[in-house]
Coordinates of C-alpha atoms in Angstrom, one line a residue:
M1 CA 12.0 -2.4 -21.3
T2 CA 13.0 -4.3 -24.4
Q3 CA 12.7 -2.3 -27.5
A4 CA 9.6 -3.1 -29.6
P5 CA 7.6 -1.2 -32.2
A6 CA 5.0 1.2 -30.8
A7 CA 1.6 -0.3 -30.2
P8 CA -1.0 0.8 -32.8
K9 CA -3.6 3.2 -31.7
A10 CA -6.2 0.5 -31.2
A11 CA -3.9 -1.4 -28.8
R12 CA -3.1 1.8 -26.9
R13 CA -6.8 2.6 -26.5
R14 CA -7.4 -1.0 -25.2
H15 CA -4.6 -0.6 -22.7
D16 CA -6.0 2.8 -21.6
R17 CA -9.4 1.4 -21.1
E18 CA -8.0 -1.5 -19.0
I19 CA -5.8 0.8 -16.9
V20 CA -8.7 3.2 -16.2
A21 CA -11.2 0.4 -15.5
L22 CA -8.9 -1.1 -12.9
A23 CA -7.0 2.0 -11.5
V24 CA -10.0 4.3 -10.7
P25 CA -11.9 1.9 -8.4
A26 CA -8.5 0.8 -6.9
F27 CA -7.8 4.5 -6.0
G28 CA -11.1 4.8 -4.3
A29 CA -10.5 1.6 -2.3
L30 CA -7.0 2.8 -1.3
V31 CA -8.3 6.2 -0.1
A32 CA -11.2 4.6 1.9
E33 CA -8.8 2.5 4.1
P34 CA -7.1 5.5 5.9
L35 CA -10.5 7.0 6.5
F36 CA -11.1 4.3 9.1
V37 CA -8.4 5.9 11.3
I38 CA -9.6 9.4 10.6
A39 CA -13.2 8.5 11.6
D40 CA -12.0 6.8 14.8
S41 CA -9.9 9.8 15.6
A42 CA -12.8 12.2 15.1
I43 CA -15.1 10.2 17.3
V44 CA -12.6 9.3 20.1
G45 CA -11.2 12.9 20.1
H46 CA -14.4 14.1 21.8
L47 CA -13.7 11.7 24.7
G48 CA -10.6 13.5 25.8
T49 CA -6.9 14.1 25.0
A50 CA -5.7 11.0 26.8
Q51 CA -8.1 8.8 24.8
L52 CA -7.0 10.4 21.5
A53 CA -3.4 10.0 22.4
G54 CA -4.0 6.3 23.2
L55 CA -5.8 5.8 19.9
G56 CA -2.9 7.4 18.0
I57 CA -0.3 5.0 19.6
A58 CA -2.4 1.9 19.1
S59 CA -3.4 2.8 15.6
A60 CA 0.3 3.3 14.6
L61 CA 1.1 -0.2 16.0
L62 CA -1.9 -1.8 14.2
T63 CA -1.2 0.0 10.9
T64 CA 2.4 -1.1 11.0
A65 CA 1.5 -4.7 11.8
V66 CA -1.0 -5.0 9.0
S67 CA 1.0 -3.1 6.4
V68 CA 3.9 -5.4 6.9
F69 CA 1.7 -8.2 5.5
V70 CA 0.6 -6.2 2.4
F71 CA 2.4 -8.9 0.3
L72 CA -0.8 -11.0 0.9
A73 CA -2.5 -8.7 -1.6
Y74 CA 0.4 -8.2 -4.0
A75 CA 1.6 -11.8 -4.3
T76 CA -2.0 -13.1 -4.5
T77 CA -2.9 -10.6 -7.3
A78 CA 0.0 -11.7 -9.4
A79 CA -0.5 -15.4 -8.9
V80 CA -4.3 -15.3 -9.6
A81 CA -3.9 -13.0 -12.6
R82 CA -1.4 -15.5 -14.2
R83 CA -3.9 -18.3 -13.9
V84 CA -6.7 -16.1 -15.3
G85 CA -4.6 -15.3 -18.3
A86 CA -3.9 -19.0 -18.7
G87 CA -7.7 -19.6 -18.8
D88 CA -7.7 -21.7 -15.6
L89 CA -10.2 -20.0 -13.3
P90 CA -10.6 -23.0 -10.9
A91 CA -6.8 -22.9 -10.3
A92 CA -6.9 -19.1 -10.0
I93 CA -9.5 -19.3 -7.2
R94 CA -7.7 -22.2 -5.6
Q95 CA -4.5 -20.0 -5.5
G96 CA -6.6 -17.2 -4.0
M97 CA -7.9 -19.5 -1.2
D98 CA -4.4 -20.5 -0.3
G99 CA -3.6 -16.8 0.2
I100 CA -6.6 -16.4 2.4
W101 CA -5.7 -19.4 4.5
L102 CA -2.2 -18.0 4.9
A103 CA -3.7 -14.6 6.0
L104 CA -5.8 -16.3 8.6
L105 CA -2.9 -18.3 10.0
L106 CA -0.7 -15.2 10.2
G107 CA -3.5 -13.2 11.8
V108 CA -3.8 -15.8 14.6
A109 CA -0.1 -15.7 15.1
V110 CA -0.1 -11.9 15.4
I111 CA -2.9 -12.1 18.0
A112 CA -0.9 -14.5 20.0
V113 CA 2.0 -12.0 20.1
A114 CA 0.0 -8.8 20.5
L115 CA -2.3 -9.7 23.4
P116 CA 0.4 -10.4 26.0
T117 CA 2.9 -7.8 24.8
A118 CA 0.4 -4.9 24.3
P119 CA 1.6 -3.0 27.4
A120 CA 5.3 -3.4 26.4
L121 CA 4.6 -2.3 22.8
V122 CA 2.7 0.8 24.0
G123 CA 5.6 1.5 26.4
L124 CA 8.0 1.7 23.4
F125 CA 6.3 4.9 22.4
G126 CA 6.8 6.5 25.8
A127 CA 3.1 7.2 26.3
S128 CA 2.0 9.2 29.3
D129 CA 0.5 7.5 32.3
A130 CA -2.9 8.9 31.3
A131 CA -2.8 7.6 27.7
T132 CA -1.2 4.2 28.3
P133 CA -4.3 2.3 29.5
H134 CA -6.4 3.6 26.6
A135 CA -3.7 2.6 24.1
V136 CA -3.5 -0.9 25.6
T137 CA -7.3 -1.3 25.7
Y138 CA -7.6 -0.3 22.1
L139 CA -4.7 -2.4 20.9
R140 CA -5.8 -5.6 22.6
I141 CA -9.4 -5.4 21.3
S142 CA -8.4 -4.3 17.8
A143 CA -5.8 -7.0 17.6
L144 CA -8.7 -9.5 17.6
G145 CA -9.7 -8.1 14.2
I146 CA -6.2 -8.6 12.6
P147 CA -7.1 -12.0 11.0
A148 CA -10.1 -10.3 9.3
M149 CA -7.8 -7.4 8.2
L150 CA -5.3 -9.8 6.7
A151 CA -8.0 -11.9 5.1
V152 CA -9.3 -8.7 3.5
L153 CA -5.8 -8.0 2.1
A154 CA -5.6 -11.5 0.6
A155 CA -9.2 -11.5 -0.7
T156 CA -8.6 -8.1 -2.3
G157 CA -5.6 -9.6 -4.1
V158 CA -7.9 -12.4 -5.3
L159 CA -10.4 -10.0 -6.8
R160 CA -7.7 -7.8 -8.3
G161 CA -6.2 -10.9 -10.0
L162 CA -9.6 -11.7 -11.4
Q163 CA -9.5 -8.2 -12.9
D164 CA -12.2 -6.9 -10.4
T165 CA -11.3 -3.7 -8.5
K166 CA -14.9 -2.5 -8.3
T167 CA -16.0 -5.0 -5.6
P168 CA -13.1 -4.0 -3.3
L169 CA -14.2 -0.4 -3.7
Y170 CA -17.8 -1.2 -2.7
V171 CA -16.7 -3.2 0.2
A172 CA -14.3 -0.5 1.4
I173 CA -17.0 2.1 1.2
G174 CA -19.5 -0.2 3.1
G175 CA -16.8 -0.9 5.7
F176 CA -16.1 2.8 6.2
V177 CA -19.8 3.6 6.7
A178 CA -20.3 0.6 9.1
N179 CA -17.2 1.5 11.1
G180 CA -18.5 5.1 11.6
V181 CA -22.0 4.0 12.6
L182 CA -20.7 1.3 15.0
N183 CA -18.2 3.6 16.6
V184 CA -20.9 6.2 17.3
L185 CA -23.3 3.6 18.7
L186 CA -20.7 1.8 20.8
V187 CA -18.7 4.8 22.0
Y188 CA -21.6 7.1 22.9
G189 CA -24.7 5.0 22.7
A190 CA -23.4 2.1 24.7
G191 CA -21.0 4.2 26.7
L192 CA -18.0 2.0 26.0
G193 CA -15.6 4.8 25.4
I194 CA -12.4 3.9 23.5
A195 CA -13.2 0.2 23.9
G196 CA -16.4 0.8 21.8
S197 CA -14.3 2.4 19.1
A198 CA -12.1 -0.7 19.0
W199 CA -15.0 -3.1 18.9
G200 CA -16.6 -1.0 16.1
T201 CA -13.5 -1.4 14.0
V202 CA -13.2 -5.1 14.7
L203 CA -16.9 -5.7 13.7
A204 CA -16.5 -3.6 10.6
Q205 CA -13.4 -5.5 9.5
C206 CA -15.0 -8.8 10.2
A207 CA -18.0 -7.8 8.1
M208 CA -15.7 -6.8 5.2
A209 CA -13.9 -10.1 5.5
A210 CA -17.3 -12.0 5.5
V211 CA -18.4 -10.2 2.3
Y212 CA -15.1 -11.0 0.6
L213 CA -15.2 -14.6 1.6
A214 CA -18.8 -14.9 0.4
V215 CA -17.7 -13.6 -3.0
V216 CA -14.7 -15.9 -3.2
V217 CA -16.7 -19.0 -2.0
R218 CA -19.4 -18.3 -4.5
G219 CA -16.8 -18.2 -7.3
A220 CA -15.1 -21.4 -6.0
R221 CA -18.4 -23.3 -6.1
R222 CA -19.3 -22.0 -9.5
H223 CA -15.9 -23.2 -10.9
G224 CA -15.6 -26.3 -8.8
A225 CA -12.5 -25.1 -6.9
S226 CA -11.7 -26.6 -3.5
L227 CA -12.0 -24.5 -0.4
R228 CA -10.0 -26.7 1.9
P229 CA -6.6 -25.6 3.1
D230 CA -3.7 -27.0 1.1
A231 CA -0.4 -27.2 2.9
A232 CA 1.7 -27.1 -0.3
G233 CA -0.3 -24.1 -1.7
I234 CA -0.1 -22.2 1.6
R235 CA 3.6 -22.8 1.7
A236 CA 4.0 -21.6 -1.9
C237 CA 2.1 -18.4 -1.0
A238 CA 4.4 -17.8 2.0
Q239 CA 7.5 -18.4 -0.1
A240 CA 6.3 -15.9 -2.8
G241 CA 5.6 -13.4 -0.1
V242 CA 9.0 -13.5 1.7
P243 CA 10.8 -11.3 -0.9
L244 CA 7.9 -8.8 -0.9
L245 CA 8.0 -8.8 2.9
A246 CA 11.7 -7.9 2.7
R247 CA 10.9 -5.1 0.2
T248 CA 8.2 -3.7 2.5
L249 CA 10.4 -3.8 5.6
S250 CA 13.1 -1.9 3.6
L251 CA 10.5 0.8 2.7
K252 CA 9.4 1.0 6.4
A253 CA 13.1 1.4 7.4
I254 CA 13.4 4.3 5.0
V255 CA 10.4 6.1 6.4
I256 CA 11.6 5.5 10.0
I257 CA 15.1 6.8 9.2
A258 CA 13.7 9.9 7.5
T259 CA 11.4 10.7 10.5
A260 CA 14.3 10.1 13.0
V261 CA 16.5 12.5 11.0
A262 CA 13.7 15.1 10.9
A263 CA 13.3 14.8 14.6
R264 CA 17.0 15.7 15.1
L265 CA 16.6 18.8 13.0
G266 CA 14.2 20.4 15.6
D267 CA 10.6 20.7 16.5
A268 CA 9.6 22.9 13.6
D269 CA 11.3 20.6 11.1
I270 CA 9.7 17.4 12.5
A271 CA 6.3 19.1 12.5
A272 CA 6.8 20.2 8.9
H273 CA 8.1 16.7 8.0
Q274 CA 4.8 15.2 9.1
I275 CA 2.9 17.6 6.9
V276 CA 5.0 16.9 3.9
L277 CA 4.9 13.1 4.6
S278 CA 1.1 13.2 4.8
L279 CA 0.9 14.7 1.4
W280 CA 3.5 12.3 0.0
S281 CA 1.4 9.4 1.3
L282 CA -1.8 10.9 -0.3
L283 CA -0.1 11.3 -3.6
S284 CA 1.2 7.7 -3.4
F285 CA -2.5 6.5 -3.4
A286 CA -3.1 7.9 -6.8
L287 CA 0.1 6.5 -8.3
D288 CA -0.3 3.1 -6.5
A289 CA -3.7 2.7 -8.2
I290 CA -1.9 2.5 -11.5
A291 CA 0.5 0.1 -10.0
I292 CA -2.4 -2.1 -8.9
A293 CA -3.8 -2.1 -12.4
G294 CA -0.3 -3.1 -13.6
Q295 CA -0.1 -6.1 -11.3
A296 CA -3.4 -7.4 -12.6
I297 CA -2.9 -6.6 -16.3
I298 CA 0.7 -7.8 -16.5
G299 CA 0.0 -11.1 -14.6
R300 CA -2.9 -11.8 -17.0
Y301 CA -0.8 -11.2 -20.2
L302 CA 2.1 -13.3 -18.9
G303 CA -0.3 -16.1 -17.9
A304 CA -1.8 -16.0 -21.4
G305 CA 1.7 -16.4 -22.9
D306 CA 1.5 -12.9 -24.5
A307 CA 5.0 -11.5 -23.9
Q308 CA 4.5 -8.7 -26.5
G309 CA 1.2 -7.7 -24.9
A310 CA 3.0 -7.5 -21.5
R311 CA 5.7 -5.3 -23.0
D312 CA 3.2 -3.0 -24.7
A313 CA 1.1 -2.7 -21.5
C314 CA 4.2 -1.9 -19.4
R315 CA 5.2 0.8 -21.9
R316 CA 1.8 2.4 -21.8
M317 CA 1.5 2.3 -18.0
V318 CA 4.9 3.9 -17.7
Q319 CA 3.6 6.8 -19.8
W320 CA 0.5 6.9 -17.6
G321 CA 2.7 7.0 -14.5
F322 CA 4.9 9.8 -15.8
A323 CA 2.0 11.9 -17.0
S324 CA 0.2 11.4 -13.7
G325 CA 3.3 12.4 -11.8
V326 CA 3.6 15.6 -13.8
V327 CA -0.1 16.5 -13.1
L328 CA 0.3 15.7 -9.4
G329 CA 3.5 17.7 -9.2
L330 CA 1.8 20.8 -10.7
L331 CA -1.1 20.4 -8.3
V332 CA 1.3 20.3 -5.3
V333 CA 2.9 23.6 -6.5
L334 CA -0.5 25.3 -7.0
A335 CA -1.9 24.0 -3.7
R336 CA 1.2 24.6 -1.6
P337 CA 0.3 28.0 -0.2
V338 CA -3.1 26.7 0.9
F339 CA -2.1 23.2 2.0
V340 CA 0.4 24.0 4.7
P341 CA -1.7 26.5 6.7
L342 CA -4.4 23.8 7.1
F343 CA -2.0 22.0 9.3
S344 CA -0.1 24.7 11.2
S345 CA -0.2 28.5 11.6
D346 CA 3.4 28.4 13.0
T347 CA 5.5 30.4 10.6
A348 CA 8.6 28.4 11.4
V349 CA 6.8 25.2 10.4
Q350 CA 5.5 26.8 7.3
D351 CA 8.9 28.1 6.3
A352 CA 10.3 24.6 6.7
A353 CA 7.5 22.8 4.8
L354 CA 7.1 25.1 1.8
P355 CA 10.4 24.5 0.1
A356 CA 10.3 20.8 0.9
L357 CA 7.0 20.7 -1.0
I358 CA 8.7 22.0 -4.1
V359 CA 11.1 19.1 -3.9
I360 CA 8.3 16.5 -3.7
A361 CA 6.5 18.3 -6.5
L362 CA 9.6 17.9 -8.7
A363 CA 9.9 14.2 -7.6
Q364 CA 6.4 13.2 -8.7
P365 CA 7.2 12.2 -12.3
I366 CA 9.9 10.0 -10.9
C367 CA 7.5 8.5 -8.4
G368 CA 5.0 7.9 -11.1
I369 CA 7.5 5.7 -13.0
V370 CA 8.6 4.0 -9.9
Y371 CA 5.1 3.0 -8.8
V372 CA 4.2 1.7 -12.2
L373 CA 7.4 -0.4 -12.7
D374 CA 7.0 -1.7 -9.1
G375 CA 3.5 -2.9 -10.0
V376 CA 4.7 -4.4 -13.3
L377 CA 7.4 -6.5 -11.7
M378 CA 5.0 -7.5 -8.9
G379 CA 2.5 -8.6 -11.5
A380 CA 5.3 -10.6 -13.2
G381 CA 6.1 -12.3 -9.8
D382 CA 9.6 -10.8 -9.8
G383 CA 9.7 -10.5 -6.0
P384 CA 13.3 -11.5 -5.4
Y385 CA 14.6 -8.7 -7.7
L386 CA 12.3 -6.2 -6.0
A387 CA 13.7 -7.2 -2.6
W388 CA 17.3 -6.8 -3.7
A389 CA 16.5 -3.5 -5.4
M390 CA 15.0 -2.1 -2.2
L391 CA 17.9 -3.2 -0.1
I392 CA 20.3 -1.4 -2.5
T393 CA 18.1 1.7 -2.3
L394 CA 18.1 1.5 1.5
A395 CA 21.9 1.2 1.5
V396 CA 22.1 4.4 -0.6
F397 CA 19.5 6.4 1.2
A398 CA 20.5 5.7 4.8
P399 CA 24.0 7.4 4.7
A400 CA 22.7 10.3 2.6
A401 CA 19.8 11.0 5.1
L402 CA 22.0 10.6 8.2
L403 CA 24.5 13.1 6.7
V404 CA 21.8 15.8 6.5
P405 CA 22.0 17.0 10.2
T406 CA 25.8 16.4 10.2
L407 CA 26.3 18.7 7.3
G408 CA 23.9 21.3 8.7
G409 CA 21.2 20.6 6.2
A410 CA 17.5 21.4 6.8
L411 CA 14.3 19.6 6.0
T412 CA 14.6 20.4 2.3
S413 CA 17.9 18.6 2.2
L414 CA 16.2 15.5 3.8
W415 CA 13.6 15.5 1.1
V416 CA 16.3 15.8 -1.5
A417 CA 17.6 12.6 0.0
M418 CA 14.1 11.1 -0.3
T419 CA 14.1 12.1 -4.0
L420 CA 17.5 10.5 -4.4
M421 CA 16.0 7.3 -2.9
M422 CA 13.2 7.4 -5.5
T423 CA 15.7 8.0 -8.3
V424 CA 17.7 5.0 -7.3
R425 CA 14.5 2.9 -7.2
M426 CA 13.6 4.2 -10.7
L427 CA 17.0 3.2 -12.0
T428 CA 17.0 -0.3 -10.6
L429 CA 13.4 -0.9 -11.8
W430 CA 14.1 0.6 -15.2
L431 CA 17.2 -1.5 -15.7
R432 CA 15.2 -4.7 -14.8
S433 CA 12.3 -3.7 -17.1
R434 CA 14.6 -3.0 -20.0
S435 CA 16.4 -6.3 -19.6
G436 CA 13.2 -8.3 -20.2
R437 CA 14.2 -10.9 -17.6
W438 CA 10.9 -10.3 -15.8
I439 CA 9.0 -11.7 -18.8
V440 CA 8.3 -15.3 -17.8
T441 CA 5.1 -16.6 -19.4
G442 CA 2.9 -19.4 -18.2
A443 CA 0.4 -20.1 -15.5
T444 CA 3.2 -20.1 -12.9
R445 CA 6.5 -18.3 -12.8

């Protein structure tokens, strides 16, 4: 970050109120989403092992397909927030509608690919003969809900850009409840088995998308914004999303490489890795909530032409990120003896996981800074730099991780490599934030 005098107490309090008001509901919405899969697993698990295995494979494919397009939320948040800061709400909503139209188009394209290739995609996982038909059934039905899932991502970005994270929280909670009820009714009440679970998820996602669209359409009518698709606007959204897509794919590659390396270390290590990775993911929700607040706040300041306000907000959010990382790290250390036995009673798994958890506890302050600066640069629309920074990070991490089994390292060494990855990310993001080149004011970047 560029050097600037410390913000007065009143300004810090204002930033704190903004961060809390946006981050707390965002955290709730982030946590609600994974509960969809947990609820489906709990319900389908009682049908049998083959059905649960099929659900696990199909869910992994669906989660990957949807998460790749998370740029629909990120890019839309930044673009809408800029126009809000510039005081042009009709243009902000128009920008959001372009993102939603792009989401629907991408969703249709994914369906066209997923339906005919479902058996081949499931086959890549090496599923058993018993689990394969259940996985294919769930995947084909759930794929019909992908346009709604992507529309939810884009619409969430619209509302975040409008500085509203409470509505996404309410919609996520309502969607989770509806998903659970529909799953029970269709799986057991209607006797549809795993197909009922898939239809329940599709209906819940469509209902969430309908609520979001109703909110956005009402806002468009109030401010006189057009709802019709605009080719130029959709194309601009896609172009803004390409660098963020590259960033996301690089992150996915890092997780895949880490899991592949853990698998080479042995059964106990891969089992322990999954435990550590699940906690890492949970911790990321808390830190990502601050990043989401950063996207909305920074975009608004830059759109309003307030470069100093953006710098001050960035500085304050970095402090929040670091402090949150320290607290989360301490919680990991304290909960470590209790957390691991919840997942496995195997002493070999516990012995592998416990020291790795110390590593991720020490890494949390770094993670806090990374997530915040990532959100700040996204809010500034600095996607191309984020893409290059992640490619550099991947280039550093890949050889370091692949050397772990070669040098006789254990799971702890792999997570030291993961911490190295986060440290490289922190350095690349910090250098960018300090340069000030991300500060481009105006309604558009």
